[in-house]
Coordinates of C-alpha atoms and ligand atoms in Angstrom, one line a residue:
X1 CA -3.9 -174.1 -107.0
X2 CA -6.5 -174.5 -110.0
X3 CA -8.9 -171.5 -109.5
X4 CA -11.5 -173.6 -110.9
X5 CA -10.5 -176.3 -108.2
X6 CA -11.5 -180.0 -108.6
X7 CA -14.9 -180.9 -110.2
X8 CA -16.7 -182.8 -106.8
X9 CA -20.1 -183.2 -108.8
X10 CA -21.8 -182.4 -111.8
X11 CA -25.3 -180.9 -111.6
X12 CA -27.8 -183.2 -110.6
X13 CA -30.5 -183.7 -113.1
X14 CA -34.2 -184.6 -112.1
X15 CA -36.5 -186.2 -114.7
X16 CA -40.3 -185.3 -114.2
X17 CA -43.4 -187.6 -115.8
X18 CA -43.5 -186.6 -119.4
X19 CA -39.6 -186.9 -119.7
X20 CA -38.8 -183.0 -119.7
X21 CA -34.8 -182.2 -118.3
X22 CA -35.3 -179.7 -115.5
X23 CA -32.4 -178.3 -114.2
X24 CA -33.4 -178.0 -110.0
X25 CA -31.6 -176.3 -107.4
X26 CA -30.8 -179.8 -106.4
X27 CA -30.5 -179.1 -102.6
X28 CA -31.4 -175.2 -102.1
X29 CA -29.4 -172.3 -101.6
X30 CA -28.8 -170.5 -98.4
X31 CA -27.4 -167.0 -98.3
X32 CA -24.0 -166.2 -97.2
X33 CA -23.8 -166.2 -93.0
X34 CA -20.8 -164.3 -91.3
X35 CA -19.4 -165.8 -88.4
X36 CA -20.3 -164.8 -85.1
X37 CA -17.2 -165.0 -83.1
X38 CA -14.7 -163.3 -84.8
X39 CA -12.1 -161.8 -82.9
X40 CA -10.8 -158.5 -85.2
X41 CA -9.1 -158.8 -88.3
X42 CA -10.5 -162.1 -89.6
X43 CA -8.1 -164.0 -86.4
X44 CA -9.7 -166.6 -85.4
X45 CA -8.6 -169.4 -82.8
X46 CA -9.7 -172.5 -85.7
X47 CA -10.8 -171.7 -89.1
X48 CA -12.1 -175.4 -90.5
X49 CA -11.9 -175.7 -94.8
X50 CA -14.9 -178.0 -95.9
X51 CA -18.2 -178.2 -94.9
X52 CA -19.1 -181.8 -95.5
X53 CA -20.1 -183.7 -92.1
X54 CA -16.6 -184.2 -91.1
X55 CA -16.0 -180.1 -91.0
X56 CA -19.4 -179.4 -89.4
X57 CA -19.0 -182.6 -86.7
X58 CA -15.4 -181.2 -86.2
X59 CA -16.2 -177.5 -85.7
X60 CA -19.4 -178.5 -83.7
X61 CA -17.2 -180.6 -81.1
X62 CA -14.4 -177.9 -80.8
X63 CA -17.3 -175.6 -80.0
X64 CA -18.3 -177.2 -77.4
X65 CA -15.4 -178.8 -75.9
X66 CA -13.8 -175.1 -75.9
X67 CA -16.2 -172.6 -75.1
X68 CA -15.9 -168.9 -76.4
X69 CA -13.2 -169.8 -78.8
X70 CA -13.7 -168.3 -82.6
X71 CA -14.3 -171.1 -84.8
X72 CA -15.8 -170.5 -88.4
X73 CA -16.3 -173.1 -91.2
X74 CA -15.7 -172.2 -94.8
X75 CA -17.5 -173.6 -97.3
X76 CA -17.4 -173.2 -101.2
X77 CA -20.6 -174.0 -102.0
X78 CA -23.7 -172.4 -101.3
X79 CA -24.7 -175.2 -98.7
X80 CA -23.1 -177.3 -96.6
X81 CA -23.5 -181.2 -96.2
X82 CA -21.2 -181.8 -99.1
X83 CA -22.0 -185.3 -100.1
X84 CA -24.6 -186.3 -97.7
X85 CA -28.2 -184.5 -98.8
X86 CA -31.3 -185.3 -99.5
X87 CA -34.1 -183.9 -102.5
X88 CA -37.6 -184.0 -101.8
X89 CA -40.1 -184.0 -104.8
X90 CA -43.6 -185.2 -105.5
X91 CA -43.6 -187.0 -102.2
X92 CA -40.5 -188.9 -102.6
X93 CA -37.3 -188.4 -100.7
X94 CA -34.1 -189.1 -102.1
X95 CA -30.4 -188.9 -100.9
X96 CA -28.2 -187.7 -103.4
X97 CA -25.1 -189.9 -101.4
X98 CA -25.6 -191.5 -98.1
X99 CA -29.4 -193.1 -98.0
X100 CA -28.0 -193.9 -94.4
X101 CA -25.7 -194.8 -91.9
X102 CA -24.8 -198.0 -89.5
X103 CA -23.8 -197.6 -86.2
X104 CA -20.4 -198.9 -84.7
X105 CA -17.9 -197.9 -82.0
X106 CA -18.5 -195.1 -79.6
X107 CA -18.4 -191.4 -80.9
X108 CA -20.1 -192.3 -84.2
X109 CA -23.3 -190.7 -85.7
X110 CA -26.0 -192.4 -83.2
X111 CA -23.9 -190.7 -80.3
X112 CA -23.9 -187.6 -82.3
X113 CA -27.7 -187.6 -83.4
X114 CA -28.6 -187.7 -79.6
X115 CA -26.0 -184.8 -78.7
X116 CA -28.1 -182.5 -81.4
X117 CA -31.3 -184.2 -79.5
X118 CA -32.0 -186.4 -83.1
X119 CA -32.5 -189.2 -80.7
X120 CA -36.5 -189.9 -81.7
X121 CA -36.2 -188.4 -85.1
X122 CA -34.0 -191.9 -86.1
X123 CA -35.8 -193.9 -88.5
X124 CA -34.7 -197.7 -88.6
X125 CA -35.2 -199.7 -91.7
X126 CA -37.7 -202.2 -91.9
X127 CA -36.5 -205.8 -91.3
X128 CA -36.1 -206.6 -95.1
X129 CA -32.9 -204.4 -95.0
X130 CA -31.5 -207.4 -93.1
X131 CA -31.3 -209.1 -96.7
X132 CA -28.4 -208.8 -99.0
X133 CA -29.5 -209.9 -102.5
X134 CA -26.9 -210.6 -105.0
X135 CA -27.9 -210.2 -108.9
X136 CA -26.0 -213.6 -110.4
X137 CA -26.0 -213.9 -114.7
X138 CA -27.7 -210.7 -115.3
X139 CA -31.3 -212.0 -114.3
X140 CA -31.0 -214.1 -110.9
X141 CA -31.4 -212.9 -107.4
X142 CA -29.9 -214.6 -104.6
X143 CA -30.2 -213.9 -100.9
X144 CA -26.9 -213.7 -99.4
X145 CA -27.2 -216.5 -96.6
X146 CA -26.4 -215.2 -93.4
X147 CA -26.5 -218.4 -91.4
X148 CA -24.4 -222.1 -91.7
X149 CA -27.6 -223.3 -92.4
X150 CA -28.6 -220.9 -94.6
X151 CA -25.3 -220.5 -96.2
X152 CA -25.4 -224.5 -97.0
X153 CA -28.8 -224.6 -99.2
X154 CA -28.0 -221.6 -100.9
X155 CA -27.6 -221.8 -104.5
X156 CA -24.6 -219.2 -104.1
X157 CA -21.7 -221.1 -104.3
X158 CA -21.0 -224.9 -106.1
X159 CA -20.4 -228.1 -103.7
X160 CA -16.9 -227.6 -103.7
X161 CA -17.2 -223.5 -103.1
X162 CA -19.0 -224.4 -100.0
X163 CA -16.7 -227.4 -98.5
X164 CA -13.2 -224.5 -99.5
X165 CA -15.3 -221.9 -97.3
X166 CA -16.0 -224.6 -94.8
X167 CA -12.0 -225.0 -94.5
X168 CA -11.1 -221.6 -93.8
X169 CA -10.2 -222.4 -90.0
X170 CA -7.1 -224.5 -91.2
X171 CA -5.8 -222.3 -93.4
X172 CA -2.5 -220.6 -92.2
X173 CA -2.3 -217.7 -90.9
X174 CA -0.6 -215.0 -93.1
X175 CA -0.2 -211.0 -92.2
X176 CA 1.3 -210.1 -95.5
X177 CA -0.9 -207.2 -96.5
X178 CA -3.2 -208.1 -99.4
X179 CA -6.1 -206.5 -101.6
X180 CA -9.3 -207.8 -100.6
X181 CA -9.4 -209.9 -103.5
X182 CA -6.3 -212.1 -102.6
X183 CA -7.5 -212.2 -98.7
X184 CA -10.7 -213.9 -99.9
X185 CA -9.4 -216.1 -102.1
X186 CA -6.9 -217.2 -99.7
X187 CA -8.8 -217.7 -96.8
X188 CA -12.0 -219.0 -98.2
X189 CA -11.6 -219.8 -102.1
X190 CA -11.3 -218.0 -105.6
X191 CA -15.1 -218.9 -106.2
X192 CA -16.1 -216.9 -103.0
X193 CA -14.1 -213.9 -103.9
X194 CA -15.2 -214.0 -107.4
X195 CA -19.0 -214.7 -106.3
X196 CA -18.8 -211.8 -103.4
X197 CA -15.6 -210.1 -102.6
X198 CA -15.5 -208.2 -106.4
X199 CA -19.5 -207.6 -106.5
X200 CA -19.0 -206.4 -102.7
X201 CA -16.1 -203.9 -103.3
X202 CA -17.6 -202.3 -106.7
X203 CA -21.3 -202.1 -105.2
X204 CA -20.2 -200.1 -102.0
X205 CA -17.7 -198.0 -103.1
X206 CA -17.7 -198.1 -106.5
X207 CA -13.9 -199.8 -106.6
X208 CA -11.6 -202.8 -107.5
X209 CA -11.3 -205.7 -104.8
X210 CA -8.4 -206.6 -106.8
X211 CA -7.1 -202.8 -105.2
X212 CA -7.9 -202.4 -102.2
X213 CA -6.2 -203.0 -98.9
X214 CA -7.7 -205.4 -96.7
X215 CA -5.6 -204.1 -93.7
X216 CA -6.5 -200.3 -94.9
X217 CA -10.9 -201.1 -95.8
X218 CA -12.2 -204.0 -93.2
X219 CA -8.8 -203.8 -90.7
X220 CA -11.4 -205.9 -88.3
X221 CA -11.2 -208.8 -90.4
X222 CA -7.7 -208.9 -90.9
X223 CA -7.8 -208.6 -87.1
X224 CA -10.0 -211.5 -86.6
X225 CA -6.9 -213.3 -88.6
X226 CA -4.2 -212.1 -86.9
X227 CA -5.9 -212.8 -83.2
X228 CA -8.0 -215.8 -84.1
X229 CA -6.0 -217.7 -87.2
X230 CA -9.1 -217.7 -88.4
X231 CA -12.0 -215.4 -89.8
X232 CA -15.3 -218.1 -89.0
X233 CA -13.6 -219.3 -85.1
X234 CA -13.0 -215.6 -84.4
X235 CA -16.1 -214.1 -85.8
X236 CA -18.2 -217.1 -83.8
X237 CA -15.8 -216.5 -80.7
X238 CA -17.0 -212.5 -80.5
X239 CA -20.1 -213.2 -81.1
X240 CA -20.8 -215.3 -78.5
X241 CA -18.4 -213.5 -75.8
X242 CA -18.0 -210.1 -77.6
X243 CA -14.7 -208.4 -76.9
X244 CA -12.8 -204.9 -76.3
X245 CA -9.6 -204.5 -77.8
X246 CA -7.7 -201.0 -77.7
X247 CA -7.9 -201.1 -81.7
X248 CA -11.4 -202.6 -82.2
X249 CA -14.6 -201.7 -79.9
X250 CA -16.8 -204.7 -80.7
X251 CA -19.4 -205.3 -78.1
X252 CA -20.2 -208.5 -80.3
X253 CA -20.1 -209.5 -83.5
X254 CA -23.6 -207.9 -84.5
X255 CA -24.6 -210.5 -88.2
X256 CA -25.6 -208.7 -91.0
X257 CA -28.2 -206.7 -90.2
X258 CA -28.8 -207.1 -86.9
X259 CA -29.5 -204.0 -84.5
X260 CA -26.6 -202.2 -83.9
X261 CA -25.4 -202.7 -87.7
X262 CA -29.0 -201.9 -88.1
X263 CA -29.5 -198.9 -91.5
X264 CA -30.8 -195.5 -90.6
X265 CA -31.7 -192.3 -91.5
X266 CA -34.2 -189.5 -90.0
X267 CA -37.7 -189.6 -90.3
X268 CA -39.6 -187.2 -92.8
X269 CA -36.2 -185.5 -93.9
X270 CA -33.2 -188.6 -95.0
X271 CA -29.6 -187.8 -94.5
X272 CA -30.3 -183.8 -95.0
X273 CA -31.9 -183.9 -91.5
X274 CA -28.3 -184.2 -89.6
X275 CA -26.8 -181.2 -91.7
X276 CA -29.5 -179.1 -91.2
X277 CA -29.1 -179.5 -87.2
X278 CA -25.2 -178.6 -87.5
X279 CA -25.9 -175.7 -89.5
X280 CA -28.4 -174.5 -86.7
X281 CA -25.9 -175.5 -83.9
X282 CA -23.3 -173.5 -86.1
X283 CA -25.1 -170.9 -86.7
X284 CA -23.5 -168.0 -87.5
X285 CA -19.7 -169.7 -87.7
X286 CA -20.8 -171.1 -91.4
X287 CA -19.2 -169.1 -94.5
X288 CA -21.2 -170.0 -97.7
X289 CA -19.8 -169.5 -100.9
X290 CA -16.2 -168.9 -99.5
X291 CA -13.5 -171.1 -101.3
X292 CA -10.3 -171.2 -99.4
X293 CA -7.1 -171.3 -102.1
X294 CA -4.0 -171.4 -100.0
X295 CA -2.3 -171.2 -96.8
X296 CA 0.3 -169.4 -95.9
X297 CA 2.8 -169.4 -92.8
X298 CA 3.0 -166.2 -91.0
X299 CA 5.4 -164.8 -88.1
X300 CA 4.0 -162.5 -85.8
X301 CA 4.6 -160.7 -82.7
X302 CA 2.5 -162.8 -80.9
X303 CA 3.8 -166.2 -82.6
X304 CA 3.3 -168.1 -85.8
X305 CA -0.1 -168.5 -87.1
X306 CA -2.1 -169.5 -90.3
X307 CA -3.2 -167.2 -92.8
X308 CA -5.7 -168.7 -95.2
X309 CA -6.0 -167.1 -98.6
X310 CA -9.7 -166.8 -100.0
X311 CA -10.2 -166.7 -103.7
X312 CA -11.2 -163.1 -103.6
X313 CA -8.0 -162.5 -102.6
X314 CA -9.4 -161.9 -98.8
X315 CA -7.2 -163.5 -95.9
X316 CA -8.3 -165.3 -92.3
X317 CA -5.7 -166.1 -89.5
X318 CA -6.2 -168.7 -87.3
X319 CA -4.2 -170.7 -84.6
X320 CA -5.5 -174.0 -86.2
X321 CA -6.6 -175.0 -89.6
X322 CA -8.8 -178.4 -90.1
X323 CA -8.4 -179.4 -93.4
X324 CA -11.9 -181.2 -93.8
X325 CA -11.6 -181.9 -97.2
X326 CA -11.2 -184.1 -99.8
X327 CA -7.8 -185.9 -99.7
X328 CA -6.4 -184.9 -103.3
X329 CA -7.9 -181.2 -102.1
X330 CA -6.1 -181.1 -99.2
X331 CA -3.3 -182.2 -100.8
X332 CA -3.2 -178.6 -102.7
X333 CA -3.1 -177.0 -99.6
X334 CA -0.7 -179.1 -98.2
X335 CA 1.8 -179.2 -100.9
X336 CA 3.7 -175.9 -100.2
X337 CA 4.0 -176.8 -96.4
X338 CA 4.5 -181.2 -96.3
X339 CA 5.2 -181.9 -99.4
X340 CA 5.6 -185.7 -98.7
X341 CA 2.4 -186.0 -97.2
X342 CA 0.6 -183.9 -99.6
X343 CA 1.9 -186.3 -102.4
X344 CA 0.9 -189.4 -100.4
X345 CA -2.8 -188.2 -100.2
X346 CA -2.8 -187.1 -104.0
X347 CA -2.4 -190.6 -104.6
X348 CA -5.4 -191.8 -103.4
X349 CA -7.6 -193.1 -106.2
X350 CA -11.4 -191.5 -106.2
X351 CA -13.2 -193.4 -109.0
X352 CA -16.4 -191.5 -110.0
X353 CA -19.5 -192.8 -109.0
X354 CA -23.4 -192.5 -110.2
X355 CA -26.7 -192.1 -108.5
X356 CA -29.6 -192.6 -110.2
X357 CA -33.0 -193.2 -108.7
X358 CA -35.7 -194.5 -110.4
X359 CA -39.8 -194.3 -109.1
X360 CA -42.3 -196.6 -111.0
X361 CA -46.2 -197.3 -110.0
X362 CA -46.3 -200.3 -108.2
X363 CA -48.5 -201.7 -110.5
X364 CA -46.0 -200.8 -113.7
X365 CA -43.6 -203.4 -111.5
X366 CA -44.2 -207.0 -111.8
X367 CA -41.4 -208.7 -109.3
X368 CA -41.5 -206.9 -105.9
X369 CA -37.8 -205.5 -104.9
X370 CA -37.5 -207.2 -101.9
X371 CA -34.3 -206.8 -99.2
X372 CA -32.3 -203.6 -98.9
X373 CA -31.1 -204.2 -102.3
X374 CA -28.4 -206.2 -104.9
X375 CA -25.0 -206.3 -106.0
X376 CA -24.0 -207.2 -109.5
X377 CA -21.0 -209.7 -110.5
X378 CA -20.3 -207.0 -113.5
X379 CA -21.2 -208.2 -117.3
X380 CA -21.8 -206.6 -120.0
X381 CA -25.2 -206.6 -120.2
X382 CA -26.1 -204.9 -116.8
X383 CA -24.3 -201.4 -115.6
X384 CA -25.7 -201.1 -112.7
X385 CA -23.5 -202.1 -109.6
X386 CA -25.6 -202.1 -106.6
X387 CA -29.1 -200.9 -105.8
X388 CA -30.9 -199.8 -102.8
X389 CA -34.9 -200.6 -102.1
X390 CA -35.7 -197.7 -101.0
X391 CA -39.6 -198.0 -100.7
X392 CA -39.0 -201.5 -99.1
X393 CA -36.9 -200.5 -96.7
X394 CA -38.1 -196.5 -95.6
X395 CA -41.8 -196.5 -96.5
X396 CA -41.9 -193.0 -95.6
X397 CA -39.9 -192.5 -98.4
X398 CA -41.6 -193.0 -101.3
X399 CA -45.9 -192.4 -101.8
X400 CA -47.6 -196.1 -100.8
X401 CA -49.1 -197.1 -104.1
X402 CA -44.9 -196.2 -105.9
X403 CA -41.8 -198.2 -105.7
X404 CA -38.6 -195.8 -105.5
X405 CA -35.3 -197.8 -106.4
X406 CA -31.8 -196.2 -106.4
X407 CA -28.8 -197.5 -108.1
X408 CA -25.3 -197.0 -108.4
X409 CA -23.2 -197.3 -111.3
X410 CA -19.6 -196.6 -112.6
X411 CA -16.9 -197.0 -110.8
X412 CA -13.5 -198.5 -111.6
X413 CA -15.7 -201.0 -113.4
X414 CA -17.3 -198.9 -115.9
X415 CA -15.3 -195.5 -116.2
X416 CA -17.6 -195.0 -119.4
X417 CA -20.6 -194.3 -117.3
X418 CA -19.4 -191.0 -116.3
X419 CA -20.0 -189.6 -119.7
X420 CA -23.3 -190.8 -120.3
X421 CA -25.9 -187.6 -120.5
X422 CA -28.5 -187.7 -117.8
X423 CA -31.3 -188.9 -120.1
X424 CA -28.5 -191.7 -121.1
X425 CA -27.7 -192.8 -117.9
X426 CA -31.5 -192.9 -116.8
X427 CA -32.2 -195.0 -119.7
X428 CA -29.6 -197.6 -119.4
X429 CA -30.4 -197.9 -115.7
X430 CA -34.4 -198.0 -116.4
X431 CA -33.7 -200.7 -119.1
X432 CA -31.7 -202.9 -116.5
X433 CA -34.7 -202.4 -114.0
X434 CA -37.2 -203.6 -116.8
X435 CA -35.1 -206.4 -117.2
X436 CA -34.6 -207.5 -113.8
X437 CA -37.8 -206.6 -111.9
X438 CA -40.4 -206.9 -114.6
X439 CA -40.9 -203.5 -114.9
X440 CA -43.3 -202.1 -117.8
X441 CA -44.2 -198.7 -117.2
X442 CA -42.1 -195.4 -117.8
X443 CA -40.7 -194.3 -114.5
X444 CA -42.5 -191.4 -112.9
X445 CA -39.5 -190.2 -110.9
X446 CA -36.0 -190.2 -112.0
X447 CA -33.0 -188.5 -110.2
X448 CA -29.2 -188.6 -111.9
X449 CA -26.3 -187.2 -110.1
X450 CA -22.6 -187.5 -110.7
X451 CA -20.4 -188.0 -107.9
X452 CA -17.0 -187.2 -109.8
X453 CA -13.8 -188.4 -107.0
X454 CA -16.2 -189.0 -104.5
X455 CA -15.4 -192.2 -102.6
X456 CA -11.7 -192.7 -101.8
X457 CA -10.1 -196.3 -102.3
X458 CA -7.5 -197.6 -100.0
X459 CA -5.3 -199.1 -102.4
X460 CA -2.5 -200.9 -100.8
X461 CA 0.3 -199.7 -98.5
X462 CA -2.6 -196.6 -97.6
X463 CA -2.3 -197.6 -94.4
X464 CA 1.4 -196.9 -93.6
X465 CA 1.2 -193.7 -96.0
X466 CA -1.9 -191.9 -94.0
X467 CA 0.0 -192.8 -90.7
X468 CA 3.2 -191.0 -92.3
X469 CA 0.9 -188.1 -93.2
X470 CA -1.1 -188.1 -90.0
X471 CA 2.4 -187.5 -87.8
X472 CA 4.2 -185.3 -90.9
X473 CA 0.9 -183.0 -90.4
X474 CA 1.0 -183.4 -86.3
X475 CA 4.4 -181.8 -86.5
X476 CA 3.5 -178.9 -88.5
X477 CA 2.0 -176.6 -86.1
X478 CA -1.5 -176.1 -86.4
X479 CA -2.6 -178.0 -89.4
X480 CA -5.0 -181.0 -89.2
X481 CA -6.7 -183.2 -91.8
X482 CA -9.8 -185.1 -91.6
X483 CA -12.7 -187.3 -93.6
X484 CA -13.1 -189.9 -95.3
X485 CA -9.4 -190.9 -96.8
X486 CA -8.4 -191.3 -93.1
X487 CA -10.1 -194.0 -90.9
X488 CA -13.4 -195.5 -93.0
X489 CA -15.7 -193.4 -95.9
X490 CA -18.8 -193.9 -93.7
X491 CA -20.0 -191.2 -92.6
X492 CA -20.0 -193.2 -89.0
X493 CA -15.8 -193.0 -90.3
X494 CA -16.0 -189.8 -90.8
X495 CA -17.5 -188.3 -88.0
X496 CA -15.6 -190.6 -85.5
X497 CA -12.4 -188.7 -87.4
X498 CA -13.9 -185.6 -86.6
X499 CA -14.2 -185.7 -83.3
X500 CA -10.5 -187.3 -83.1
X501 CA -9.4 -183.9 -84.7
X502 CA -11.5 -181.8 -82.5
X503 CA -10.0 -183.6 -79.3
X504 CA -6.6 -182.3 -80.2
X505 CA -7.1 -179.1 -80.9
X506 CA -10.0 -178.6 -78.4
X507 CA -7.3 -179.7 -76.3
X508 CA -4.2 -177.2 -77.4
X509 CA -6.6 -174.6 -76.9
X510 CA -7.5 -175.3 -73.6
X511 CA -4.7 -177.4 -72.5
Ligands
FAD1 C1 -22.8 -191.8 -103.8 C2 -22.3 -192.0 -102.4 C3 -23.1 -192.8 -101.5 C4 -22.6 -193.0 -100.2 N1 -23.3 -193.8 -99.4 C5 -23.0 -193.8 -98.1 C6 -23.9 -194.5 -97.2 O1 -25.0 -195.0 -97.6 N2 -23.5 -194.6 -95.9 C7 -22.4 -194.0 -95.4 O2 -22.1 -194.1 -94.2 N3 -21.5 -193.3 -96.3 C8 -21.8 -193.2 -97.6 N4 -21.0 -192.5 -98.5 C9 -19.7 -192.0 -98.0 C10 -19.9 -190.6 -97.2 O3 -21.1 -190.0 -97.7 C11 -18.7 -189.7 -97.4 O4 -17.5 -190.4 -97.2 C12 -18.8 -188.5 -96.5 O5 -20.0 -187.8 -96.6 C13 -17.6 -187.5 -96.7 O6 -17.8 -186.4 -95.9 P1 -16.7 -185.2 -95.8 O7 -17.2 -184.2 -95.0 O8 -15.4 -185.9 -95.3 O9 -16.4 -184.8 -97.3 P2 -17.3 -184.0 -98.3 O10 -18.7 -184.3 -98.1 O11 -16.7 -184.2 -99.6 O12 -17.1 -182.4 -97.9 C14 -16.1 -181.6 -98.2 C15 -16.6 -180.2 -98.4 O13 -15.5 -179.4 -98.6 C16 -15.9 -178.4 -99.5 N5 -14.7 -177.8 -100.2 C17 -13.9 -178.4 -101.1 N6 -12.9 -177.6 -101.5 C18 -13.1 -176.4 -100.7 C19 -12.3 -175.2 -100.6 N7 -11.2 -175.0 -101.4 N8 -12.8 -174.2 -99.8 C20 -13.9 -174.4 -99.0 N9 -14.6 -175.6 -99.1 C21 -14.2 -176.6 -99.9 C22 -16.8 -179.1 -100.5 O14 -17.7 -178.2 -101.2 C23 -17.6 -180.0 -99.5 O15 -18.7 -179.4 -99.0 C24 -21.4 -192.3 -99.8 C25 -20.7 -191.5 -100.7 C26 -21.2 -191.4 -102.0 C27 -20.4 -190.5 -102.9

């Protein structure tokens, strides 16, 4: 394995008034914590690599599904959360990935906010986060209808875009797996999936609807298709009856925005606030700092166990091994072991994405940024891809009389973005901003962070491969993988995925 391993992020650069480059400890560092229930010699019943929220969620449920068993998390970095965290500077609060999360399906992060009694720390966003805006010829914002009548007077979509949309319940049904792209243009016209599928794909995940899997990404649609012939009947028909399939858990079709598919995040802390109360419930099973290499099968007396290799040459042995890790990561450590599978999850494309988040007085901003915030139909002119309002919709988040706005940009879209310097980036993002909302004062605030293979794309035929990996790794006798390559990137995904890995080997272990 590379001893420098895989480049997750590069430092995150914040810009204070006056335009100096300060280098921060972006998220704080913690010292190193040895694990509390360590049977002798390093053994341990589950040692989990990666402590993002899937690793933390997974350790956390074994913990308490199997009681007294030695579980530690290792975690390269001198903090754990991974990607989800959140900075807090001159009364602003930004997350450096997730600004939140939407609940859906049992088991998700709402069930496990009230298990770490979060319950009344949730903070919903205002009701303007219930409008999509969409950024059309580099200057005009559209709200995304979200209602027939709506949807007709909206200047989205030409006469005939409308009436091809309106046809969608006749066209024929067809299960041939297609990118999200082609689904959309099928089913509802080339000028809806040129209008909304591409701007949709690149502004939440930074990727290429022209890649990605429908059947792999938004599997509920396809199933809407498959059950309904059609995506408008069936997504009417559960909304007004709901319905409980064993693949899908849909109580009803929530519409955009509506509670349930409401945004959150915790009140007075963002995103950080979820980490910090799995490190306390971990506490004490959490190694900072320690970056597992390899693993290595071992025969014993007692049976055949894992030993994982530490950089420093150190070793751990453990019954069970969670691999809670980036896909093309795990992949290193899978290699020796499943080759197949280990080359099915290098292939997973993770374009890099960008965060930068800009603060301006409200008075330096002449148009309001109203709604949760906009995606871009990429031109030239304007690199971001998406934004989030985030004093509109968490007013906590930002001091009353500022406006904090955080965009993303990059992606398969604009690989070129990646090698932008911070006070580059910020620039090209600020001079967008000016353009689109008015704005003419210097930002206050500014945040950059690089998210280098962050978000994985489901390109197609992912499906099949991750089910060939998930029973290829099932048969091998200890070893599990989790996160965001396997079910959904959300982090709803990803700690629904953790708790399905916890359930199996919470249930070896006491089984
Ligand atoms: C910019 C951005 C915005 C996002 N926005 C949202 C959003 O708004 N809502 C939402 O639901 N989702 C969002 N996501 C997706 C979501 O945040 C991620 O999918 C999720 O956080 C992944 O968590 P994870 O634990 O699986 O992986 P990671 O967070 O990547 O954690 C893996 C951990 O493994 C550690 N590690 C790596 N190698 C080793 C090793 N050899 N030994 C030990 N440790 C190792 C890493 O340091 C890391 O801490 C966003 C993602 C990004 C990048």
């Amino acid at each position: 394995m590379d001893r420098a391993g895989p480049r997750r992020h590069r430092d995150a650069h914040v810009h204070p008034p006056g335009g100096r480059l300060d280098r921060p400890d972006l998220l704080g560092h913690r010292g190193r914590e040895e694990a509390a229930v360590t049977a002798p010699n390093g053994s341990h019943d589950v040692v989990v690599i990666g402590g993002g929220i899937t690793g933390l969620t997974a350790a956390y449920q074994i913990t308490k599904q199997a009681p007294g068993r030695s579980v530690v998390v290792l975690e390269r970095a001198e903090r754990v959360g991974g990607i989800v965290g959140s900075r807090h500077q001159q009364g602003f609060t930004v997350d450096t990935g997730p600004h939140g999360f939407v609940v859906y399906g049992p088991g998700g992060v709402g069930d496990l906010a009230d298990e770490l009694d979060l319950g009344d720390e949730l903070l919903l966003a205002t009701d303007e986060a219930q409008k999509l805006l969409l950024l059309r010829n580099d200057e005009e914002l559209l709200t995304l209808p979200t209602t027939p009548r709506e949807f007709l007077r909206s200047p989205l979509l030409s006469a005939r875009g409308k009436l091809r949309v309106a046809l969608e319940p006749l066209v024929r049904r067809d299960l041939r797996e297609e990118p999200v792209y082609e689904f959309t243009a099928r089913r509802f016209g080339w000028e809806l999936a040129r209008t909304l599928a591409v701007p949709a794909v690149l502004g939440v995940t930074g990727g290429d609807a022209r890649r990605l899997s429908i059947d792999a990404k938004f599997a509920y649609v396809r199933y809407l298709e498959e059950r309904y012939g059609s995506i408008l009947l069936g997504a009417l028909r559960v909304q007004l009856r709901g319905t409980q399939t064993g693949r899908f858990y849909v109580p009803r079709l929530p519409k955009f925005g509506e509670f349930g598919m409401r945004l959150h995040t915790f009140r007075g802390h963002g995103m950080q606030r979820l980490i910090d109360a799995l490190e306390k419930a971990l506490a004490g099973q959490i190694r900072l700092g320690t970056r597992a290499e390899r693993l290595e099968r071992r025969t014993a007396a007692d049976g055949r166990r894992w030993r994982i290799v530490l950089e420093d040459g150190a070793a751990l042995e453990a019954d069970h091994v969670i691999l809670a890790l980036p896909s093309y990561t795990a992949a290193e450590f899978l290699e020796p072991h499943l080759p197949d599978a280990a080359s099915a999850l290098a292939s997973v494309p993770h374009p890099d994405v960008r965060v930068v988040a800009l603060a301006y007085r409200r008075d330096d901003v002449r148009r309001e940024p109203g709604g949760i915030g906009f995606l871009t139909i990429p031109t030239d002119r304007t690199r971001i891809l998406a934004t989030i309002h985030t004093s509109t919709i968490f007013p906590e988040q930002a001091p009353e009389d500022m406006v904090l706005i955080r965009t993303l940009a990059g992606g398969v879209q604009d690989p070129a973005f990646s090698s932008l310097s911070s006070d580059e980036a910020v620039r090209m993002v600020h001079q967008d901003l000016v353009h689109i909302f008015g704005v003419h004062g210097e930002p206050v605030f500014a945040f950059d962070h690089l998210w280098r293979r962050a978000i994985p794309e489901y390109p197609l035929g992912h499906r099949d491969r991750i089910a060939d990996v998930l029973r290829d790794v099932a048969g091998s006798g200890g070893l599990h993988v989790a996160g965001n390559t396997y079910h959904g990137v959300g982090i709803n995904d990803c700690v629904r995925d953790a708790r399905r890995v916890a359930a199996d080997v919470a249930g070896e272990l006491t089984g």
